[in-house]
Amino acid sequence: MAMAPSSLDSFYRYFRMSGMGHCAMGSGAYSVGMYSLGLVDNALEQDPDDNVLARIVVWVERDEAPVYICGTSFNGGLSGSGTAYKRKHCRYPTRNVYVGPGNFTDENAWNRQ
């Protein structure tokens, strides 16, 4: 497809998940609502801000396209140990860039460029 990203926006969006492994897990805020893997609890599963599938349903049913997908990193890698940090993964061609100040786990230390 030789279409510009802006031409695809009405039906297709790509979100790079920095720190996500091949299909799941990883060193970043990789969890985007993977309840079937036992990685998040059911409360997070229902919230479109924390679940990529629920967010896509909002897009289809309400015509509210996502600008970002929120990912969560858990202490020790599992939701039962609490949230380590969250990060908003932005749609291509923009990307997350650490701008500081502060720790990389601070959501406000990142900017979409």
Short mmCIF file of N, CA and C in Angstrom, two decimals:
data_model
loop_
_atom_site.label_atom_id
_atom_site.label_comp_id
_atom_site.label_asym_id
_atom_site.label_seq_id
_atom_site.Cartn_x
_atom_site.Cartn_y
_atom_site.Cartn_z
N MET A 1 0.84 -1.18 0.00
CA MET A 1 0.00 0.00 0.00
C MET A 1 0.88 1.23 0.00
N ALA A 2 0.66 2.06 -0.94
CA ALA A 2 1.42 3.30 -1.04
C ALA A 2 0.58 4.47 -0.55
N MET A 3 -0.04 4.29 0.61
CA MET A 3 -0.88 5.35 1.17
C MET A 3 -0.16 6.00 2.34
N ALA A 4 -0.34 7.30 2.48
CA ALA A 4 0.22 8.02 3.63
C ALA A 4 -0.56 7.62 4.88
N PRO A 5 0.09 7.66 6.07
CA PRO A 5 -0.63 7.32 7.30
C PRO A 5 -1.94 8.09 7.48
N SER A 6 -1.96 9.35 7.08
CA SER A 6 -3.19 10.13 7.23
C SER A 6 -4.33 9.58 6.37
N SER A 7 -4.00 8.92 5.26
CA SER A 7 -5.03 8.32 4.41
C SER A 7 -5.61 7.05 5.02
N LEU A 8 -4.87 6.43 5.92
CA LEU A 8 -5.31 5.19 6.56
C LEU A 8 -6.09 5.43 7.84
N ASP A 9 -6.01 6.63 8.39
CA ASP A 9 -6.53 6.91 9.73
C ASP A 9 -7.98 6.53 9.97
N SER A 10 -8.80 6.53 8.95
CA SER A 10 -10.21 6.24 9.18
C SER A 10 -10.47 4.76 9.45
N PHE A 11 -9.52 3.88 9.08
CA PHE A 11 -9.76 2.45 9.25
C PHE A 11 -8.57 1.65 9.77
N TYR A 12 -7.40 2.27 9.88
CA TYR A 12 -6.20 1.52 10.29
C TYR A 12 -5.27 2.43 11.08
N ARG A 13 -4.79 1.92 12.20
CA ARG A 13 -3.78 2.64 12.99
C ARG A 13 -2.79 1.63 13.54
N TYR A 14 -1.52 2.03 13.54
CA TYR A 14 -0.44 1.16 14.02
C TYR A 14 0.18 1.82 15.24
N PHE A 15 0.32 1.07 16.33
CA PHE A 15 0.89 1.58 17.57
C PHE A 15 2.12 0.75 17.93
N ARG A 16 3.27 1.40 17.96
CA ARG A 16 4.50 0.71 18.38
C ARG A 16 4.52 0.62 19.89
N MET A 17 4.79 -0.56 20.41
CA MET A 17 4.82 -0.79 21.85
C MET A 17 6.27 -0.98 22.29
N SER A 18 6.91 0.09 22.67
CA SER A 18 8.31 -0.02 23.09
C SER A 18 8.40 -0.88 24.34
N GLY A 19 9.33 -1.79 24.33
CA GLY A 19 9.56 -2.66 25.48
C GLY A 19 8.67 -3.89 25.52
N MET A 20 7.92 -4.16 24.46
CA MET A 20 7.08 -5.36 24.43
C MET A 20 7.83 -6.49 23.73
N GLY A 21 7.72 -7.68 24.29
CA GLY A 21 8.34 -8.84 23.66
C GLY A 21 7.59 -9.23 22.40
N HIS A 22 7.91 -10.38 21.85
CA HIS A 22 7.33 -10.82 20.57
C HIS A 22 5.80 -10.81 20.59
N CYS A 23 5.19 -11.43 21.56
CA CYS A 23 3.72 -11.47 21.65
C CYS A 23 3.20 -10.89 22.96
N ALA A 24 4.02 -10.89 23.97
CA ALA A 24 3.62 -10.41 25.29
C ALA A 24 4.87 -10.26 26.14
N MET A 25 4.64 -9.78 27.34
CA MET A 25 5.72 -9.58 28.31
C MET A 25 6.75 -8.60 27.74
N GLY A 26 7.84 -8.42 28.46
CA GLY A 26 8.88 -7.52 28.02
C GLY A 26 9.28 -6.57 29.13
N SER A 27 10.16 -5.65 28.82
CA SER A 27 10.69 -4.73 29.82
C SER A 27 9.92 -3.42 29.88
N GLY A 28 8.95 -3.22 29.00
CA GLY A 28 8.21 -1.96 28.95
C GLY A 28 6.78 -2.10 29.43
N ALA A 29 5.98 -1.07 29.12
CA ALA A 29 4.56 -1.06 29.47
C ALA A 29 3.80 -1.83 28.39
N TYR A 30 3.93 -3.14 28.44
CA TYR A 30 3.47 -4.02 27.37
C TYR A 30 2.01 -4.46 27.50
N SER A 31 1.45 -4.44 28.69
CA SER A 31 0.12 -5.01 28.88
C SER A 31 -0.95 -4.04 28.39
N VAL A 32 -1.71 -4.47 27.41
CA VAL A 32 -2.78 -3.65 26.84
C VAL A 32 -4.11 -4.38 26.93
N GLY A 33 -4.27 -5.20 27.97
CA GLY A 33 -5.52 -5.92 28.19
C GLY A 33 -5.47 -7.35 27.74
N MET A 34 -4.55 -8.12 28.30
CA MET A 34 -4.38 -9.51 27.88
C MET A 34 -4.88 -10.44 28.97
N TYR A 35 -6.16 -10.33 29.30
CA TYR A 35 -6.73 -11.12 30.39
C TYR A 35 -6.60 -12.61 30.15
N SER A 36 -6.71 -13.02 28.91
CA SER A 36 -6.64 -14.46 28.63
C SER A 36 -5.30 -15.06 29.01
N LEU A 37 -4.27 -14.22 29.11
CA LEU A 37 -2.96 -14.71 29.54
C LEU A 37 -2.80 -14.65 31.05
N GLY A 38 -3.82 -14.14 31.76
CA GLY A 38 -3.74 -14.02 33.20
C GLY A 38 -2.82 -12.91 33.65
N LEU A 39 -2.57 -11.93 32.79
CA LEU A 39 -1.61 -10.88 33.12
C LEU A 39 -2.26 -9.63 33.69
N VAL A 40 -3.57 -9.51 33.57
CA VAL A 40 -4.26 -8.35 34.14
C VAL A 40 -5.50 -8.84 34.87
N ASP A 41 -6.01 -7.98 35.76
CA ASP A 41 -7.24 -8.37 36.45
C ASP A 41 -8.45 -7.92 35.64
N ASN A 42 -9.61 -8.43 36.01
CA ASN A 42 -10.82 -8.18 35.23
C ASN A 42 -11.23 -6.71 35.22
N ALA A 43 -10.93 -5.95 36.27
CA ALA A 43 -11.29 -4.53 36.31
C ALA A 43 -10.56 -3.77 35.20
N LEU A 44 -9.28 -4.05 35.01
CA LEU A 44 -8.54 -3.41 33.93
C LEU A 44 -9.04 -3.87 32.57
N GLU A 45 -9.48 -5.11 32.51
CA GLU A 45 -9.90 -5.71 31.24
C GLU A 45 -11.05 -4.94 30.60
N GLN A 46 -11.93 -4.36 31.39
CA GLN A 46 -13.13 -3.71 30.87
C GLN A 46 -12.91 -2.25 30.46
N ASP A 47 -11.87 -1.62 30.91
CA ASP A 47 -11.64 -0.19 30.67
C ASP A 47 -10.97 0.03 29.32
N PRO A 48 -11.61 0.79 28.40
CA PRO A 48 -11.00 1.04 27.09
C PRO A 48 -9.64 1.73 27.17
N ASP A 49 -9.36 2.42 28.28
CA ASP A 49 -8.04 3.04 28.43
C ASP A 49 -6.96 2.01 28.73
N ASP A 50 -7.35 0.84 29.21
CA ASP A 50 -6.38 -0.19 29.58
C ASP A 50 -6.50 -1.46 28.74
N ASN A 51 -7.39 -1.47 27.76
CA ASN A 51 -7.62 -2.68 26.97
C ASN A 51 -7.75 -2.31 25.50
N VAL A 52 -6.84 -2.78 24.70
CA VAL A 52 -6.82 -2.41 23.29
C VAL A 52 -8.06 -2.91 22.55
N LEU A 53 -8.57 -4.10 22.88
CA LEU A 53 -9.76 -4.59 22.21
C LEU A 53 -10.98 -3.74 22.57
N ALA A 54 -11.14 -3.40 23.85
CA ALA A 54 -12.24 -2.54 24.26
C ALA A 54 -12.13 -1.17 23.59
N ARG A 55 -10.91 -0.70 23.39
CA ARG A 55 -10.70 0.59 22.73
C ARG A 55 -11.11 0.52 21.26
N ILE A 56 -10.84 -0.59 20.61
CA ILE A 56 -11.24 -0.75 19.21
C ILE A 56 -12.77 -0.83 19.10
N VAL A 57 -13.42 -1.46 20.07
CA VAL A 57 -14.89 -1.49 20.08
C VAL A 57 -15.44 -0.07 20.15
N VAL A 58 -14.85 0.78 20.99
CA VAL A 58 -15.27 2.19 21.07
C VAL A 58 -15.09 2.86 19.71
N TRP A 59 -13.98 2.57 19.04
CA TRP A 59 -13.72 3.15 17.71
C TRP A 59 -14.82 2.74 16.72
N VAL A 60 -15.13 1.46 16.69
CA VAL A 60 -16.12 0.95 15.74
C VAL A 60 -17.53 1.42 16.08
N GLU A 61 -17.91 1.33 17.35
CA GLU A 61 -19.29 1.62 17.72
C GLU A 61 -19.59 3.11 17.89
N ARG A 62 -18.59 3.91 18.27
CA ARG A 62 -18.82 5.34 18.51
C ARG A 62 -18.06 6.24 17.55
N ASP A 63 -17.28 5.64 16.66
CA ASP A 63 -16.45 6.38 15.70
C ASP A 63 -15.47 7.32 16.42
N GLU A 64 -14.92 6.84 17.55
CA GLU A 64 -13.91 7.58 18.31
C GLU A 64 -12.58 6.85 18.16
N ALA A 65 -11.81 7.25 17.17
CA ALA A 65 -10.54 6.57 16.87
C ALA A 65 -9.51 6.82 17.97
N PRO A 66 -8.70 5.82 18.29
CA PRO A 66 -7.68 5.99 19.33
C PRO A 66 -6.52 6.87 18.85
N VAL A 67 -6.06 7.74 19.74
CA VAL A 67 -4.88 8.56 19.47
C VAL A 67 -3.66 7.86 20.08
N TYR A 68 -3.89 7.12 21.16
CA TYR A 68 -2.83 6.36 21.83
C TYR A 68 -3.44 5.09 22.40
N ILE A 69 -2.58 4.15 22.73
CA ILE A 69 -2.96 2.93 23.45
C ILE A 69 -2.17 2.95 24.75
N CYS A 70 -2.86 2.82 25.86
CA CYS A 70 -2.20 2.87 27.17
C CYS A 70 -1.69 1.48 27.54
N GLY A 71 -0.41 1.40 27.83
CA GLY A 71 0.19 0.15 28.26
C GLY A 71 0.56 0.21 29.73
N THR A 72 0.56 -0.93 30.38
CA THR A 72 0.87 -1.01 31.80
C THR A 72 2.03 -1.97 32.01
N SER A 73 2.94 -1.59 32.90
CA SER A 73 4.01 -2.48 33.34
C SER A 73 3.74 -2.82 34.80
N PHE A 74 3.80 -4.10 35.13
CA PHE A 74 3.50 -4.54 36.48
C PHE A 74 4.77 -4.87 37.25
N ASN A 75 4.73 -4.62 38.55
CA ASN A 75 5.84 -5.02 39.42
C ASN A 75 6.01 -6.54 39.31
N GLY A 76 7.19 -6.97 39.01
CA GLY A 76 7.46 -8.40 38.89
C GLY A 76 6.83 -9.05 37.67
N GLY A 77 6.21 -8.26 36.80
CA GLY A 77 5.65 -8.79 35.57
C GLY A 77 4.22 -9.29 35.65
N LEU A 78 3.62 -9.33 36.85
CA LEU A 78 2.24 -9.83 36.99
C LEU A 78 1.38 -8.81 37.71
N SER A 79 0.11 -8.73 37.32
CA SER A 79 -0.78 -7.70 37.86
C SER A 79 -1.01 -7.83 39.35
N GLY A 80 -0.93 -9.00 39.90
CA GLY A 80 -1.15 -9.20 41.32
C GLY A 80 -0.16 -8.46 42.20
N SER A 81 0.98 -8.07 41.62
CA SER A 81 1.98 -7.36 42.41
C SER A 81 1.88 -5.84 42.25
N GLY A 82 0.88 -5.36 41.54
CA GLY A 82 0.65 -3.92 41.42
C GLY A 82 1.27 -3.32 40.16
N THR A 83 0.83 -2.11 39.86
CA THR A 83 1.29 -1.39 38.67
C THR A 83 2.62 -0.71 38.95
N ALA A 84 3.59 -0.95 38.10
CA ALA A 84 4.89 -0.26 38.20
C ALA A 84 4.79 1.11 37.54
N TYR A 85 4.25 1.15 36.33
CA TYR A 85 4.04 2.41 35.61
C TYR A 85 3.17 2.17 34.39
N LYS A 86 2.69 3.28 33.83
CA LYS A 86 1.89 3.24 32.60
C LYS A 86 2.55 4.13 31.57
N ARG A 87 2.29 3.83 30.31
CA ARG A 87 2.82 4.66 29.23
C ARG A 87 1.81 4.68 28.09
N LYS A 88 1.66 5.85 27.49
CA LYS A 88 0.77 5.99 26.34
C LYS A 88 1.59 5.72 25.08
N HIS A 89 1.26 4.65 24.37
CA HIS A 89 1.92 4.31 23.12
C HIS A 89 1.19 5.05 22.00
N CYS A 90 1.93 5.84 21.25
CA CYS A 90 1.30 6.68 20.23
C CYS A 90 1.28 6.00 18.87
N ARG A 91 0.39 6.49 18.04
CA ARG A 91 0.22 5.89 16.72
C ARG A 91 1.31 6.36 15.76
N TYR A 92 1.67 5.46 14.88
CA TYR A 92 2.65 5.74 13.85
C TYR A 92 2.11 6.85 12.94
N PRO A 93 2.91 7.80 12.53
CA PRO A 93 4.36 7.85 12.54
C PRO A 93 4.97 8.55 13.76
N THR A 94 4.14 8.99 14.72
CA THR A 94 4.71 9.59 15.92
C THR A 94 5.31 8.50 16.79
N ARG A 95 6.11 8.91 17.76
CA ARG A 95 6.74 7.94 18.66
C ARG A 95 6.94 8.56 20.03
N ASN A 96 7.09 7.73 21.04
CA ASN A 96 7.36 8.20 22.39
C ASN A 96 8.82 8.57 22.51
N VAL A 97 9.07 9.74 23.09
CA VAL A 97 10.44 10.19 23.30
C VAL A 97 10.56 10.65 24.75
N TYR A 98 11.58 10.14 25.44
CA TYR A 98 11.82 10.57 26.82
C TYR A 98 12.35 12.00 26.78
N VAL A 99 11.68 12.91 27.48
CA VAL A 99 12.10 14.31 27.52
C VAL A 99 12.48 14.75 28.92
N GLY A 100 12.23 13.89 29.93
CA GLY A 100 12.58 14.22 31.30
C GLY A 100 11.77 15.41 31.80
N PRO A 101 12.08 16.00 32.88
CA PRO A 101 12.99 15.44 33.87
C PRO A 101 12.29 14.31 34.62
N GLY A 102 13.05 13.58 35.35
CA GLY A 102 12.46 12.54 36.16
C GLY A 102 12.75 11.14 35.66
N ASN A 103 12.18 10.22 36.37
CA ASN A 103 12.37 8.80 36.11
C ASN A 103 11.63 8.38 34.84
N PHE A 104 12.13 7.38 34.15
CA PHE A 104 11.48 6.90 32.93
C PHE A 104 10.10 6.33 33.21
N THR A 105 9.81 5.99 34.47
CA THR A 105 8.49 5.47 34.81
C THR A 105 7.44 6.57 34.95
N ASP A 106 7.85 7.82 34.95
CA ASP A 106 6.93 8.95 35.04
C ASP A 106 6.29 9.19 33.68
N GLU A 107 4.98 9.01 33.60
CA GLU A 107 4.27 9.16 32.33
C GLU A 107 4.45 10.55 31.74
N ASN A 108 4.62 11.55 32.59
CA ASN A 108 4.78 12.93 32.12
C ASN A 108 6.19 13.24 31.61
N ALA A 109 7.12 12.31 31.77
CA ALA A 109 8.49 12.51 31.29
C ALA A 109 8.63 12.09 29.82
N TRP A 110 7.53 11.69 29.21
CA TRP A 110 7.53 11.23 27.82
C TRP A 110 6.66 12.16 26.98
N ASN A 111 7.05 12.32 25.74
CA ASN A 111 6.32 13.17 24.81
C ASN A 111 6.13 12.43 23.50
N ARG A 112 4.99 12.63 22.89
CA ARG A 112 4.74 12.02 21.57
C ARG A 112 5.20 12.99 20.50
N GLN A 113 6.14 12.55 19.67
CA GLN A 113 6.68 13.42 18.62
C GLN A 113 6.58 12.77 17.27
#
